[in-house]
C-alpha atoms as a printed R data frame, in Angstrom:
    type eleno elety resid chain resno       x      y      z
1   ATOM     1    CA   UNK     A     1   0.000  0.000  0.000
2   ATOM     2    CA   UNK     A     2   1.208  3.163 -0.974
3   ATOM     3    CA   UNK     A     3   1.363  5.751  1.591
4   ATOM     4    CA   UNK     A     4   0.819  9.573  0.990
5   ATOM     5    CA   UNK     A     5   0.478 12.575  3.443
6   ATOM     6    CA   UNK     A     6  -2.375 14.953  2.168
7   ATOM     7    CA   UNK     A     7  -1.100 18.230  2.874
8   ATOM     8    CA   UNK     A     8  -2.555 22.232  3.262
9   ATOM     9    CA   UNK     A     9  -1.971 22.872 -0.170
10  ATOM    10    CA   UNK     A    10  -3.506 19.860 -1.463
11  ATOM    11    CA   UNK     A    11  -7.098 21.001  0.771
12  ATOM    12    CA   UNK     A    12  -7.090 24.190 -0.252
13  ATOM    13    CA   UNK     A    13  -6.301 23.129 -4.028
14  ATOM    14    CA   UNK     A    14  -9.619 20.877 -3.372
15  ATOM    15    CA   UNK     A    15 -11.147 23.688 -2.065
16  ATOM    16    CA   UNK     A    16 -10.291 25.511 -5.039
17  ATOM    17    CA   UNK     A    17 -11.619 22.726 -7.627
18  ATOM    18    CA   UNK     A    18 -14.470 22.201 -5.672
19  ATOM    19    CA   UNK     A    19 -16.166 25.554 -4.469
20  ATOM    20    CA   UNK     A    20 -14.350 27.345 -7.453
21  ATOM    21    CA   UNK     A    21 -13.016 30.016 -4.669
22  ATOM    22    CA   UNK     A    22  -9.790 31.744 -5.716
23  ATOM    23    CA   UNK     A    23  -6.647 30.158 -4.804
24  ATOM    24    CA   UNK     A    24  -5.812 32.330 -2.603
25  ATOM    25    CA   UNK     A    25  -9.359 32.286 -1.011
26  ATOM    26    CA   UNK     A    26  -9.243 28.258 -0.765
27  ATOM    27    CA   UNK     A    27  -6.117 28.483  0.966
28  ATOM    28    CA   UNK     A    28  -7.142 31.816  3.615
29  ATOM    29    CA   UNK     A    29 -10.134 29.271  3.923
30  ATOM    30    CA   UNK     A    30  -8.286 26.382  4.677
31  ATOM    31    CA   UNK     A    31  -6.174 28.054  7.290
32  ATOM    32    CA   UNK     A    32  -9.013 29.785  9.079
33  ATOM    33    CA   UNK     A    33 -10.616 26.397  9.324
34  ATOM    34    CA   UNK     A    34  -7.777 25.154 11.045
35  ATOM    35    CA   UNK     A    35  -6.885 27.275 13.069
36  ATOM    36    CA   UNK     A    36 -10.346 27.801 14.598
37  ATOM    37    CA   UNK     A    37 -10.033 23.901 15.442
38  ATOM    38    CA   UNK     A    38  -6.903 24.578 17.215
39  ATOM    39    CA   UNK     A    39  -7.973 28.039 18.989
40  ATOM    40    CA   UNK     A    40 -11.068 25.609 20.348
41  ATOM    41    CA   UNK     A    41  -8.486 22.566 21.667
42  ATOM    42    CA   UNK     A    42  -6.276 24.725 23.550
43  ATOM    43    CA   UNK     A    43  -9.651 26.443 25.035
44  ATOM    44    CA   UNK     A    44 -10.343 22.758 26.027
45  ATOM    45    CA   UNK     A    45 -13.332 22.519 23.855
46  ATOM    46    CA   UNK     A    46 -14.129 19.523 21.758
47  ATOM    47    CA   UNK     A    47 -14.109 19.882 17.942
48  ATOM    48    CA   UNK     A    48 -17.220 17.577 16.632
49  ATOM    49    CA   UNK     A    49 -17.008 17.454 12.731
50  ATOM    50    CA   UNK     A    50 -20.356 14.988 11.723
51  ATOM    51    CA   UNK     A    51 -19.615 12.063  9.811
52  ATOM    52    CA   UNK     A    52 -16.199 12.196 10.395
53  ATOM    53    CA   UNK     A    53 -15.268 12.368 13.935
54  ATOM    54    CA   UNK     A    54 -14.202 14.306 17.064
55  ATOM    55    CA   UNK     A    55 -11.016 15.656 18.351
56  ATOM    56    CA   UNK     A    56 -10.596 16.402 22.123
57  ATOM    57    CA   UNK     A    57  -7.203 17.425 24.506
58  ATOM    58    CA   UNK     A    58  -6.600 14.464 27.267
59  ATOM    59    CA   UNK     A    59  -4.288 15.302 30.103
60  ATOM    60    CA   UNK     A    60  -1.933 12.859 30.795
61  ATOM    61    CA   UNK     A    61  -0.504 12.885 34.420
62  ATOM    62    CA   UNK     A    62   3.133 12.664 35.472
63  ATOM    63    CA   UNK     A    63   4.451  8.915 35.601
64  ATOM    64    CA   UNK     A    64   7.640  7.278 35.507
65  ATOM    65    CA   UNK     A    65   9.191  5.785 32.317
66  ATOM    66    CA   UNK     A    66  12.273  3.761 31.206
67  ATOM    67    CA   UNK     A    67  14.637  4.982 29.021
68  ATOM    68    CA   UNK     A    68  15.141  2.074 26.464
69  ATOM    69    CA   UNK     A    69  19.235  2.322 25.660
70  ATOM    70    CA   UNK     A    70  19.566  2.605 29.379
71  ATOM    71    CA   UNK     A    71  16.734  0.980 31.405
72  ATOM    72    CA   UNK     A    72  17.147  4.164 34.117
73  ATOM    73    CA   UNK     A    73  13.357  4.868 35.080
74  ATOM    74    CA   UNK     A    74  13.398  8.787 34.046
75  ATOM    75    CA   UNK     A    75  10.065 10.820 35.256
76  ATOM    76    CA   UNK     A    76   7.556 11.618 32.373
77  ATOM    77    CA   UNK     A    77   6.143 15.348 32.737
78  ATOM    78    CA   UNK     A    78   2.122 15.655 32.707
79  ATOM    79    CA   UNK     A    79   0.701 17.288 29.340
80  ATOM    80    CA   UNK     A    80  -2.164 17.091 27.001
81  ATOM    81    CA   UNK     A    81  -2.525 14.612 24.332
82  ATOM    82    CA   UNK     A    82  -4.704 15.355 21.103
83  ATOM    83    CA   UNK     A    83  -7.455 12.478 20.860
84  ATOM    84    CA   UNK     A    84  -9.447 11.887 17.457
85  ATOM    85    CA   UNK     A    85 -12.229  9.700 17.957
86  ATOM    86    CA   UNK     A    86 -14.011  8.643 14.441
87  ATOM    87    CA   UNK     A    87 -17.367  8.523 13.721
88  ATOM    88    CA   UNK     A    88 -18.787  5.447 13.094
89  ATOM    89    CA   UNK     A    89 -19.787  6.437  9.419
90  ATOM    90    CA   UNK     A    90 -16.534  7.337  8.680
91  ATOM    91    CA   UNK     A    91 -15.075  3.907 10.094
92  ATOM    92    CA   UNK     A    92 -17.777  2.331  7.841
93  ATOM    93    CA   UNK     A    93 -16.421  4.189  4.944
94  ATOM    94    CA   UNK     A    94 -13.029  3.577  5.650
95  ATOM    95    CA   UNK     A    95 -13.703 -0.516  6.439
96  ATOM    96    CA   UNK     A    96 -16.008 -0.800  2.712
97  ATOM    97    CA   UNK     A    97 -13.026  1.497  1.104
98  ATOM    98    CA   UNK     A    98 -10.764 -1.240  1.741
99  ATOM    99    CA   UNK     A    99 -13.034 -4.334  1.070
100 ATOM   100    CA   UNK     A   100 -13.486 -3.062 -2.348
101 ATOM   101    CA   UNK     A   101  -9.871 -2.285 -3.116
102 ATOM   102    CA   UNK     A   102  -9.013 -5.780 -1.933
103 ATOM   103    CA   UNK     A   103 -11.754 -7.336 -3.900
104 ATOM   104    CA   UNK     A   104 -10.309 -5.636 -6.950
């Protein structure tokens, strides 16, 4: 399986192909978008986009971890963790997506 990163420029050129906005337009579009997702995480909101999923900030407390090379137990610091949960129509999309490409 071949695997690709889809990247800013490739949503706003979608946005671009698709709404028929200006380039620059799909891209100021793009960003906004994004950024208003982020402004809400660090708020501590959760970002619910239907049919695709939900992203939400987890904190993770302070625990102790072992450095591999080493084995010395070396204290993790607490932070936040970004969590996407999927929906469960885009898990069914994704699951008949790959029954059909390995029927083919």
């Amino acid at each position: 399986m071949k695997e690709a990163t889809l990247t800013r420029i490739q949503l706003s050129e979608a946005v671009y192909q698709e709404v028929g906005l200006s380039r620059n337009d799909s891209a100021k579009l793009v960003d906004d978008v994004l950024e208003q997702m982020s402004r809400a995480l660090v708020n501590g909101e959760t970002v619910k986009i239907s049919s695709f999923g939900s992203f939400h900030i987890r904190k993770k407390n302070e625990r102790m971890g072992r450095n591999p090379k080493t084995g010395e137990e070396v204290p993790i610091k607490p932070r936040n963790v970004i969590i996407f949960r999927a929906s469960h129509v885009f898990k069914d999309t994704i699951n008949n997506a790959k029954r059909r490409s390995a029927s083919e």
